Coordinates of C-alpha atoms in Angstrom, one line a residue:
Chain X
M16 CA 0.0 0.0 0.0
R17 CA 1.4 3.4 -0.9
P18 CA 0.2 6.3 1.2
S19 CA -1.2 9.3 -0.6
R20 CA 1.0 12.3 -1.5
P21 CA -0.1 14.7 1.2
A22 CA 0.2 11.8 3.8
R23 CA 3.8 11.3 2.6
A24 CA 4.6 14.9 2.9
G25 CA 3.2 14.9 6.4
Q26 CA 5.3 11.9 7.3
Y27 CA 8.5 13.7 6.1
L28 CA 7.5 16.8 8.0
A29 CA 7.1 14.8 11.2
L30 CA 10.4 13.1 10.6
L31 CA 12.1 16.4 10.1
A32 CA 10.6 17.8 13.3
Y33 CA 12.0 14.8 15.2
L34 CA 15.4 15.1 13.7
V35 CA 15.6 18.8 14.6
F36 CA 14.4 18.0 18.2
L37 CA 17.0 15.3 18.5
A38 CA 19.9 17.2 17.0
F39 CA 19.6 20.8 18.1
P40 CA 20.8 20.6 21.7
F41 CA 23.8 18.6 20.7
L42 CA 24.7 21.0 17.9
W43 CA 24.3 23.8 20.4
L44 CA 26.7 22.1 22.7
I45 CA 29.3 21.8 20.0
S46 CA 28.8 25.4 18.9
T47 CA 29.2 26.7 22.4
A48 CA 32.3 24.6 22.9
F49 CA 34.1 26.4 20.1
K50 CA 33.0 30.0 20.8
P51 CA 35.4 32.6 22.1
P52 CA 34.3 34.5 25.3
R53 CA 33.3 37.5 23.4
E54 CA 30.7 35.6 21.4
L55 CA 29.5 33.7 24.5
A56 CA 28.9 37.1 26.2
S57 CA 27.0 38.4 23.1
L58 CA 23.3 39.1 23.7
H59 CA 22.5 37.6 20.3
P60 CA 24.1 34.2 20.3
T61 CA 24.7 32.7 16.9
W62 CA 24.5 29.1 15.7
I63 CA 27.9 29.0 14.1
P64 CA 30.9 30.6 15.9
K65 CA 32.2 33.4 13.8
D66 CA 35.6 33.0 15.3
P67 CA 36.0 29.4 16.4
T68 CA 38.6 28.7 19.0
L69 CA 40.1 25.8 20.9
A70 CA 40.8 28.0 23.9
N71 CA 37.8 26.6 25.8
F72 CA 39.3 23.1 25.7
R73 CA 42.6 24.3 27.0
Q74 CA 40.9 26.3 29.8
A75 CA 38.7 23.3 30.7
F76 CA 41.8 21.3 31.3
D77 CA 43.3 24.1 33.3
E78 CA 40.3 24.6 35.5
Q79 CA 39.6 21.0 36.5
P80 CA 41.7 17.8 36.7
L81 CA 40.0 16.4 33.5
L82 CA 42.8 14.1 32.5
R83 CA 42.9 12.5 35.9
A84 CA 39.2 12.2 36.0
A85 CA 39.1 10.6 32.5
A86 CA 41.9 8.2 33.5
N87 CA 39.9 7.2 36.6
S88 CA 36.8 6.7 34.5
V89 CA 38.6 4.6 32.0
L90 CA 40.2 2.4 34.7
V91 CA 37.0 1.8 36.6
A92 CA 34.9 1.3 33.5
V93 CA 37.3 -1.1 31.8
C94 CA 37.8 -3.2 35.0
A95 CA 34.1 -3.3 35.7
A96 CA 33.2 -4.3 32.2
L97 CA 35.7 -7.1 32.0
I98 CA 34.8 -8.5 35.4
A99 CA 31.1 -8.2 34.8
V100 CA 31.3 -10.1 31.5
V101 CA 33.6 -12.8 32.9
I102 CA 31.3 -13.6 35.8
A103 CA 28.1 -13.0 34.0
T104 CA 28.7 -15.3 31.1
P105 CA 28.6 -18.7 33.0
M106 CA 25.4 -17.5 34.8
A107 CA 23.8 -16.3 31.6
Y108 CA 24.6 -19.7 30.1
V109 CA 22.8 -21.5 32.9
M110 CA 19.9 -19.2 32.7
A111 CA 19.6 -19.7 29.0
R112 CA 20.0 -23.4 28.9
H113 CA 18.2 -24.6 32.1
R114 CA 14.8 -23.8 33.3
S115 CA 15.4 -24.3 37.0
A116 CA 14.2 -22.5 40.0
L117 CA 17.5 -20.8 40.2
S118 CA 17.4 -19.4 36.7
R119 CA 13.8 -18.3 37.3
A120 CA 14.9 -16.5 40.4
A121 CA 17.8 -14.9 38.6
T122 CA 15.5 -13.7 35.8
G123 CA 13.2 -12.3 38.4
W124 CA 16.1 -10.5 40.1
V125 CA 17.2 -9.0 36.8
V126 CA 13.7 -7.4 36.4
V127 CA 13.4 -6.3 40.0
S128 CA 16.9 -4.8 40.1
Q129 CA 15.9 -2.4 37.4
A130 CA 13.4 -1.0 39.7
F131 CA 15.5 -0.3 42.8
P132 CA 15.5 3.3 44.0
F133 CA 19.2 3.5 44.4
V134 CA 19.0 5.4 47.6
L135 CA 17.9 2.2 49.3
L136 CA 21.0 0.6 48.0
I137 CA 23.5 3.3 48.3
I138 CA 23.1 4.0 52.1
P139 CA 24.0 0.4 53.1
L140 CA 26.7 0.2 50.4
F141 CA 28.2 3.4 51.7
L142 CA 28.2 1.9 55.3
I143 CA 29.6 -1.4 54.1
L144 CA 32.3 0.1 51.9
K145 CA 33.2 2.5 54.8
N146 CA 33.8 -0.4 57.1
L147 CA 36.0 -2.0 54.5
H148 CA 37.8 1.3 54.0
L149 CA 36.7 1.4 50.4
I150 CA 35.1 4.8 50.3
N151 CA 36.9 7.1 47.9
S152 CA 38.6 4.1 46.4
L153 CA 38.6 3.1 42.7
P154 CA 38.4 -0.6 43.5
G155 CA 35.4 0.0 45.7
L156 CA 33.6 1.9 43.0
T157 CA 34.6 -0.8 40.5
M158 CA 32.9 -3.4 42.7
V159 CA 29.7 -1.4 42.8
Y160 CA 29.7 -1.0 39.0
V161 CA 30.3 -4.7 38.4
V162 CA 27.1 -5.5 40.3
W163 CA 25.3 -2.6 38.9
S164 CA 26.0 -3.6 35.3
L165 CA 25.2 -7.3 35.9
P166 CA 21.5 -7.3 35.3
F167 CA 21.7 -5.8 31.8
A168 CA 24.8 -7.8 31.0
L169 CA 22.9 -11.0 32.0
W170 CA 19.9 -9.9 30.0
M171 CA 22.0 -9.4 26.9
L172 CA 24.1 -12.5 27.3
V173 CA 21.1 -14.8 27.8
G174 CA 19.8 -13.6 24.4
Y175 CA 23.2 -14.3 22.8
V176 CA 23.5 -17.8 24.3
R177 CA 20.0 -18.7 23.1
A178 CA 21.2 -17.9 19.6
V179 CA 23.9 -20.6 19.8
P180 CA 22.3 -24.0 18.8
P181 CA 22.5 -26.4 21.8
E182 CA 23.2 -29.3 19.3
L183 CA 26.7 -28.0 19.0
E184 CA 27.3 -28.3 22.7
E185 CA 25.6 -31.7 22.8
A186 CA 28.0 -32.9 20.1
A187 CA 30.9 -31.7 22.3
A188 CA 29.5 -33.5 25.3
V189 CA 29.2 -36.7 23.3
D190 CA 32.9 -36.3 22.4
G191 CA 33.5 -36.3 26.2
A192 CA 34.0 -32.6 26.9
G193 CA 32.9 -31.4 30.3
K194 CA 30.6 -28.6 31.0
L195 CA 33.3 -26.0 31.4
R196 CA 35.4 -27.3 28.5
T197 CA 32.3 -27.2 26.3
L198 CA 31.5 -23.7 27.4
V199 CA 35.1 -22.4 26.8
S200 CA 35.9 -24.2 23.6
V201 CA 32.6 -24.5 21.8
T202 CA 30.2 -21.8 23.1
A203 CA 32.5 -19.0 23.9
P204 CA 34.0 -18.5 20.4
L205 CA 30.5 -18.4 18.9
L206 CA 29.5 -15.9 21.7
A207 CA 32.5 -13.7 21.1
P208 CA 30.7 -10.9 19.3
G209 CA 28.0 -10.9 21.9
L210 CA 30.6 -10.8 24.7
V211 CA 32.3 -7.8 23.1
A212 CA 29.0 -6.0 22.7
T213 CA 28.1 -6.7 26.3
A214 CA 31.5 -5.6 27.6
L215 CA 31.3 -2.4 25.7
F216 CA 27.8 -1.7 27.0
A217 CA 29.0 -2.4 30.6
F218 CA 31.8 0.0 29.9
I219 CA 29.5 2.8 28.8
T220 CA 27.2 2.2 31.8
A221 CA 30.1 2.7 34.2
W222 CA 31.6 5.6 32.1
N223 CA 28.3 7.5 32.3
E224 CA 27.3 6.6 35.9
F225 CA 27.0 9.5 38.3
F226 CA 25.0 8.8 41.4
F227 CA 27.2 6.2 43.0
A228 CA 30.4 8.0 42.1
L229 CA 29.0 11.3 43.6
V230 CA 28.4 9.6 46.9
L231 CA 31.4 7.3 47.1
M232 CA 34.2 9.4 45.7
K233 CA 35.2 12.2 48.0
T234 CA 38.4 13.8 46.6
P235 CA 38.9 15.4 43.2
E236 CA 41.9 13.1 42.5
R237 CA 39.7 10.0 42.7
Q238 CA 36.5 11.3 41.1
T239 CA 35.3 10.1 37.8
L240 CA 34.6 12.3 34.8
P241 CA 30.8 12.9 35.3
V242 CA 31.4 14.1 38.9
V243 CA 34.2 16.4 37.9
L244 CA 32.1 17.8 35.1
T245 CA 29.6 19.1 37.7
H246 CA 32.4 21.1 39.4
F247 CA 32.3 23.4 36.3
L248 CA 28.8 24.4 37.4
G249 CA 30.1 26.2 40.5
A250 CA 28.3 26.6 43.8
E251 CA 25.8 29.2 42.6
G252 CA 25.1 27.5 39.4
V253 CA 27.0 30.2 37.5
A254 CA 29.1 28.6 35.0
D255 CA 31.9 29.4 32.6
L256 CA 29.9 28.3 29.6
G257 CA 32.8 27.7 27.1
P258 CA 35.0 25.4 29.1
L259 CA 31.8 23.7 30.5
A260 CA 30.6 22.9 27.0
A261 CA 34.1 21.8 25.9
A262 CA 34.5 19.4 28.7
A263 CA 31.0 18.0 28.4
F264 CA 31.6 17.5 24.7
L265 CA 34.8 15.6 25.3
A266 CA 33.2 13.4 28.0
T267 CA 30.5 12.3 25.4
L268 CA 32.9 11.2 22.7
P269 CA 33.9 7.7 23.9
S270 CA 30.3 6.6 24.6
L271 CA 29.2 8.0 21.2
V272 CA 31.9 6.1 19.4
I273 CA 31.3 2.9 21.2
F274 CA 27.5 3.2 20.9
A275 CA 27.8 3.7 17.2
L276 CA 29.8 0.5 17.0
I277 CA 27.4 -1.7 19.0
Q278 CA 24.1 0.0 18.4
R279 CA 22.8 -2.7 16.0
R280 CA 23.7 -5.5 18.4
L281 CA 22.2 -3.7 21.3
T282 CA 18.9 -3.2 19.6
G283 CA 19.0 -6.9 18.8
G284 CA 19.7 -7.7 22.4
M285 CA 16.9 -5.5 23.7
L286 CA 14.6 -7.0 21.1
T287 CA 15.1 -10.5 22.2
G288 CA 15.0 -9.4 25.8
A289 CA 11.8 -7.5 25.4
V290 CA 10.0 -10.0 23.3
K291 CA 11.1 -13.4 24.4
S292 CA 11.0 -13.0 28.2
Chain L
M3 CA 37.3 -21.6 46.6
T4 CA 35.1 -21.0 43.6
L5 CA 38.1 -21.7 41.4
T6 CA 38.8 -25.2 42.8
T7 CA 35.2 -26.3 42.5
A8 CA 35.1 -24.9 39.0
T9 CA 38.1 -27.0 37.9
T10 CA 37.3 -30.3 39.6
R11 CA 33.6 -30.6 38.9
P12 CA 33.8 -30.9 35.1
V13 CA 36.3 -33.7 35.3
E14 CA 33.9 -35.7 37.4
R15 CA 31.2 -35.0 35.0
A16 CA 33.2 -35.9 32.0
S17 CA 33.8 -39.4 33.4
G18 CA 30.1 -40.0 33.7
P19 CA 27.9 -41.1 30.9
P20 CA 27.5 -38.3 28.3
G21 CA 23.7 -38.4 28.4
R22 CA 21.6 -36.4 25.9
G23 CA 19.1 -33.8 26.9
R24 CA 19.4 -31.4 29.9
P25 CA 22.2 -32.3 32.3
A26 CA 21.3 -32.2 36.0
D27 CA 21.1 -28.7 37.6
R28 CA 23.6 -29.7 40.3
G29 CA 26.4 -29.4 37.8
A30 CA 25.3 -25.9 36.9
W31 CA 25.8 -24.4 40.4
F32 CA 29.5 -23.7 40.1
L33 CA 28.8 -21.7 36.9
V34 CA 26.4 -19.5 38.7
L35 CA 28.5 -18.8 41.8
P36 CA 30.9 -16.2 40.3
A37 CA 28.0 -13.9 39.6
L38 CA 25.7 -15.0 42.4
I39 CA 28.1 -14.2 45.2
P40 CA 28.7 -10.5 44.2
I41 CA 25.0 -10.1 43.6
L42 CA 24.1 -11.4 47.0
V43 CA 26.9 -9.5 48.8
L44 CA 26.6 -6.2 47.0
S45 CA 23.0 -6.0 45.8
V46 CA 20.5 -8.3 47.6
G47 CA 22.3 -8.0 50.9
P48 CA 22.5 -4.2 50.9
L49 CA 18.9 -4.0 49.8
L50 CA 17.8 -6.0 52.9
Y51 CA 20.2 -4.0 55.0
G52 CA 18.7 -0.8 53.6
I53 CA 15.2 -2.0 54.5
A54 CA 16.4 -2.8 58.0
L55 CA 18.0 0.6 58.3
A56 CA 14.6 2.2 57.8
F57 CA 13.6 0.9 61.2
T58 CA 16.7 2.3 63.0
D59 CA 17.9 5.8 64.0
S60 CA 21.1 5.3 62.0
Q61 CA 22.9 8.6 61.4
A62 CA 26.3 9.6 59.9
G63 CA 29.1 10.2 62.3
R64 CA 27.2 9.3 65.5
T65 CA 29.1 7.8 68.4
E66 CA 26.2 6.1 70.3
P67 CA 25.2 2.8 68.8
T68 CA 22.4 2.7 66.4
Q69 CA 19.1 1.6 67.8
W70 CA 15.8 0.1 66.6
V71 CA 13.1 2.6 66.6
G72 CA 10.3 0.6 65.0
A73 CA 8.1 2.5 62.6
L74 CA 9.1 5.9 64.0
N75 CA 10.8 7.0 60.7
F76 CA 7.6 6.1 58.8
Q77 CA 5.5 8.0 61.3
D78 CA 7.7 11.0 60.8
L79 CA 7.6 10.6 57.1
L80 CA 3.8 10.7 57.2
H81 CA 4.0 14.3 58.7
D82 CA 6.9 15.4 56.5
T83 CA 5.1 17.7 54.1
L84 CA 8.4 18.4 52.2
F85 CA 8.7 14.7 51.5
W86 CA 5.1 14.4 50.2
D87 CA 5.8 17.5 48.1
S88 CA 8.7 15.8 46.5
F89 CA 6.7 12.6 46.1
R90 CA 4.0 14.5 44.3
I91 CA 6.6 16.2 42.1
G92 CA 8.2 12.8 41.5
L93 CA 4.9 11.4 40.3
L94 CA 4.1 14.5 38.2
W95 CA 7.6 14.3 36.6
A96 CA 7.3 10.5 36.0
V97 CA 3.9 10.8 34.4
G98 CA 4.9 14.1 32.6
V99 CA 7.8 12.3 31.0
T100 CA 6.5 8.8 30.4
V101 CA 3.1 9.6 28.8
P102 CA 4.2 12.2 26.2
Q103 CA 7.3 10.3 25.5
F104 CA 5.3 7.1 24.9
L105 CA 2.9 8.9 22.5
L106 CA 5.7 10.6 20.6
A107 CA 7.8 7.5 20.4
L108 CA 4.8 5.5 19.2
G109 CA 4.1 8.0 16.4
L110 CA 7.8 8.0 15.6
A111 CA 8.1 4.2 15.6
L112 CA 5.1 4.0 13.2
L113 CA 6.8 6.6 11.1
L114 CA 10.1 4.8 11.1
N115 CA 8.4 1.5 10.2
Q116 CA 7.4 3.1 6.9
N117 CA 9.7 3.1 4.0
L118 CA 11.0 6.7 4.4
R119 CA 14.1 8.0 2.8
F120 CA 16.0 9.6 5.8
R121 CA 15.1 6.8 8.2
W122 CA 18.8 5.9 8.7
L123 CA 19.5 9.5 9.8
A124 CA 16.9 9.2 12.6
R125 CA 18.6 6.0 13.7
A126 CA 22.1 7.5 13.6
L127 CA 21.0 10.6 15.5
A128 CA 19.1 8.5 18.1
I129 CA 22.4 7.3 19.4
I130 CA 23.2 10.8 20.8
P131 CA 20.6 11.0 23.7
W132 CA 21.0 7.3 24.3
A133 CA 24.7 7.2 24.7
M134 CA 25.3 10.5 26.5
P135 CA 26.1 10.6 30.2
E136 CA 23.1 12.0 32.0
V137 CA 25.3 14.7 33.4
V138 CA 26.2 15.8 30.0
V139 CA 22.6 15.8 28.9
G140 CA 21.8 18.1 31.8
I141 CA 24.8 20.4 31.0
M142 CA 23.8 20.5 27.4
W143 CA 20.2 21.6 28.1
R144 CA 21.4 24.1 30.6
L145 CA 23.3 25.7 27.7
V146 CA 20.1 25.6 25.7
Y147 CA 18.0 27.1 28.5
N148 CA 20.6 29.7 29.4
P149 CA 18.7 33.0 29.8
D150 CA 21.3 35.1 27.9
A151 CA 23.5 32.9 25.8
G152 CA 21.0 30.1 25.2
I153 CA 19.5 29.2 21.9
L154 CA 16.0 28.9 23.2
N155 CA 15.7 32.5 24.3
E156 CA 17.4 33.7 21.2
T157 CA 14.8 31.8 19.1
V158 CA 12.0 33.3 21.3
R159 CA 13.5 36.8 20.6
D160 CA 13.8 36.1 16.9
L161 CA 10.2 35.1 16.7
G162 CA 9.2 38.3 18.4
L163 CA 7.7 36.5 21.4
G164 CA 9.3 38.7 24.0
D165 CA 12.7 38.7 25.8
G166 CA 12.6 35.1 26.8
R167 CA 13.0 34.0 30.4
D168 CA 15.1 32.1 32.8
W169 CA 13.4 28.7 32.2
L170 CA 15.2 26.6 34.9
T171 CA 14.8 29.1 37.7
G172 CA 11.3 30.3 37.1
L173 CA 8.8 28.8 39.5
A174 CA 6.3 28.0 36.8
T175 CA 8.7 26.9 34.1
A176 CA 11.2 24.8 35.9
L177 CA 9.3 21.5 36.1
P178 CA 8.0 21.7 32.5
A179 CA 11.5 22.6 31.4
V180 CA 13.1 19.5 33.0
I181 CA 10.3 17.3 31.8
V182 CA 11.1 18.3 28.2
V183 CA 14.7 17.2 28.9
G184 CA 13.5 13.9 30.3
I185 CA 11.4 13.3 27.2
W186 CA 14.3 14.1 25.0
A187 CA 16.7 11.8 26.9
G188 CA 14.5 8.7 26.8
M189 CA 13.0 9.0 23.3
P190 CA 15.4 6.7 21.5
Q191 CA 15.1 3.8 23.9
T192 CA 11.3 4.0 23.9
T193 CA 11.2 4.3 20.1
V194 CA 13.5 1.4 19.5
A195 CA 11.6 -0.8 21.8
L196 CA 8.3 0.0 20.1
L197 CA 9.9 -0.3 16.7
A198 CA 11.0 -3.8 17.7
G199 CA 7.5 -4.6 18.7
L200 CA 6.1 -3.3 15.4
Q201 CA 8.4 -5.6 13.5
N202 CA 6.6 -8.5 15.2
T203 CA 3.3 -7.6 13.4
S204 CA 2.9 -9.6 10.2
P205 CA 2.3 -7.6 7.0
E206 CA -0.1 -10.3 5.9
L207 CA -2.5 -9.5 8.7
H208 CA -2.3 -5.8 7.7
E209 CA -3.1 -6.6 4.1
A210 CA -6.0 -8.9 5.2
A211 CA -7.4 -6.1 7.4
A212 CA -7.0 -3.7 4.5
L213 CA -8.9 -6.0 2.2
D214 CA -11.7 -6.2 4.8
G215 CA -11.9 -2.4 4.4
A216 CA -10.3 -1.4 7.6
G217 CA -8.9 2.2 7.6
A218 CA -5.6 3.2 9.1
W219 CA -7.0 3.6 12.6
G220 CA -9.0 0.3 12.2
R221 CA -5.8 -1.6 11.2
F222 CA -3.9 0.0 14.1
R223 CA -6.5 -1.2 16.6
A224 CA -7.1 -4.6 15.1
V225 CA -3.6 -5.6 14.1
T226 CA -0.8 -3.3 15.3
W227 CA -1.9 -2.6 18.8
P228 CA -2.5 -6.2 19.9
A229 CA 0.9 -7.2 18.7
L230 CA 2.6 -4.1 20.2
R231 CA 0.8 -4.3 23.6
P232 CA 3.3 -6.5 25.5
V233 CA 6.3 -4.3 24.5
A234 CA 4.4 -1.1 25.0
L235 CA 3.3 -2.2 28.5
A236 CA 6.8 -3.3 29.5
I237 CA 8.6 -0.2 28.2
T238 CA 6.0 2.1 29.8
A239 CA 6.2 0.4 33.2
L240 CA 10.0 0.5 33.1
N241 CA 10.1 4.1 31.9
F242 CA 7.8 5.2 34.7
I243 CA 9.9 3.4 37.3
W244 CA 13.2 4.8 35.9
N245 CA 11.8 8.3 35.8
F246 CA 10.4 8.1 39.3
N247 CA 13.9 7.0 40.5
S248 CA 15.9 9.4 38.4
F249 CA 18.5 11.7 39.9
A250 CA 21.4 12.8 37.8
L251 CA 19.5 14.8 35.1
V252 CA 17.6 17.0 37.5
Y253 CA 20.5 17.2 39.9
V254 CA 22.5 18.9 37.1
L255 CA 19.7 20.9 35.6
T256 CA 18.2 22.5 38.7
N257 CA 19.4 20.6 41.8
G258 CA 15.8 20.5 42.9
G259 CA 15.2 24.2 42.7
P260 CA 13.7 26.7 42.4
G261 CA 12.2 26.5 45.9
G262 CA 11.9 22.7 45.7
R263 CA 9.7 22.8 42.6
T264 CA 11.8 20.1 40.9
R265 CA 13.0 18.2 44.0
L266 CA 12.4 14.6 43.0
P267 CA 12.2 12.0 45.8
M268 CA 15.7 10.8 45.0
L269 CA 17.2 14.2 45.3
F270 CA 15.3 14.7 48.6
A271 CA 16.5 11.3 50.0
Y272 CA 20.1 12.0 48.8
E273 CA 20.2 15.3 50.7
E274 CA 18.7 13.7 53.7
A275 CA 21.2 10.9 53.7
F276 CA 24.4 12.5 52.5
R277 CA 24.0 16.2 53.5
Y278 CA 22.2 15.8 56.8
G279 CA 23.4 12.3 57.6
Q280 CA 19.9 10.9 58.3
F281 CA 20.6 7.4 57.1
G282 CA 17.6 5.7 58.8
Y283 CA 15.2 8.4 57.7
A284 CA 16.4 8.4 54.1
A285 CA 16.2 4.6 54.0
A286 CA 12.5 4.9 55.1
M287 CA 12.0 7.2 52.1
G288 CA 13.5 4.5 49.9
C289 CA 11.1 1.9 51.3
V290 CA 8.1 4.1 50.5
M291 CA 9.4 4.5 47.0
V292 CA 9.8 0.8 46.7
A293 CA 6.3 0.3 47.8
V294 CA 5.0 2.6 45.1
I295 CA 7.1 0.9 42.5
S296 CA 5.9 -2.5 43.6
V297 CA 2.3 -1.4 43.0
I298 CA 3.3 -0.3 39.5
L299 CA 5.1 -3.5 38.8
A300 CA 2.0 -5.4 40.0
F301 CA -0.2 -3.4 37.6
Y302 CA 2.2 -4.3 34.8
L303 CA 2.2 -8.0 35.6
V304 CA -1.6 -8.0 35.8
G305 CA -1.8 -6.3 32.5
R306 CA 0.7 -8.7 31.0
L307 CA -1.3 -11.7 32.3
K308 CA -4.5 -10.3 30.8
G309 CA -2.7 -9.8 27.5
G310 CA -1.6 -13.4 27.6
D311 CA -5.2 -14.6 28.0
E312 CA -6.3 -12.7 24.9
S313 CA -3.7 -14.1 22.6

């Protein structure tokens, strides 16, 4: 069925409106990041900087320990992602292959954990980590992020495991391979793309996270990038717009690049998760 | 410990008969432990601990031991008008974001399900709000809403609609302004989920309905909606819960201001716990939030069961 001409025109108009709504704040962020102070102070802001400059970026690095914060973020996010995937894969495997009370409970937990108000979790976590002297510590934050990214990692991985035909594993079992051998030598290679996608997603989750980091990380040298970004806002909410925009823009780049890479797989994972469960 | 069990068990299993079908669940236990232990220690445990804290007078930096106070925190909460204000604002915000977002995303998903030329561009751009750290989303929109240097007021001025205003600090405009940001930030996820649901509907059914003389609305009601319903229900329930629990976006945009007009329950509980050190009291707030969320989850499950009966 082909829609009528005016209907088509209406559809394209709606699409255009959506694209504008989606893109304009981001374009504004980029534009602000490259504007010299004079243009930022102008009462009639322009879309495109007349006199684009990189000064805001330099100033941003001068004002706040951005490099340090980025290094902290990378470290925490990489460790959290790797650990999460390594420990989630066997569990996801069991959840996908066995319908036991355990896997039902795990699936239930995955759903329920999405609904926690984090305040109920963060107060006890804060007290526990304080007793372990893991407040303001990168390993402490990493531990929290591992558990925090597990539900979605499990969710994604279960979908990927289901896509691997069980017959292949049964063949390996007939050949005398044990459960773990089968998992490592047969299933894992077929899962590899899914494992990478899941790890990247867990990385972004940790890279973007703010609430736990805000509560747990006390000193600027240990804080992650999202927390350090809020320091640009100042106490009174008055901000140096140029460096603020520049730093915010830089903080987005890694997740944007990674997301562009895994977006297709992610939608696939969500699809199976949303439809099959 | 886990390591040793993990390496010895499979050897035992391998010596047994390689039976077909599902192996016993007993052998699966060691595969689950590496994830189960952290989950129990750092997620389920703290959650129970948090609920227990709600019944104590736990405070930051106190020297006397913490004591059970029964339901005292909850009694205090009942009379805490500030908390109920924030609760009301939280509900308003969650509905204000979830409902328009769902309607917009539904329209958009239907649109993107058509064979349009710049569909890919929508997909590519949708990555931006999805991948961005919430803190950056908040900062970005503060730049848009900025009274002097922001693009919104400049547009208002260009259109001759006045001088513009300070959106995020105006008593009347602050909540609507942050709601718009909330809608923007969650649009892609909602749209993609609904689009996935749409791809479940079979074109044959559509054609059959069209042959029976059903119009666009008739086809939507008879074919599209029934197939979309489970996904729509799931994403709406989740969105509502996520929004009700959200923190970072509004923390960066307004930090609860002006005059508490955007103080979501999470911001309130955060301040209570980590600014005033009232751990027990803040935990009680968390419990009340969980209760509300459980009701919503129950609605969702009931709706899902009903949907299951129909199909």
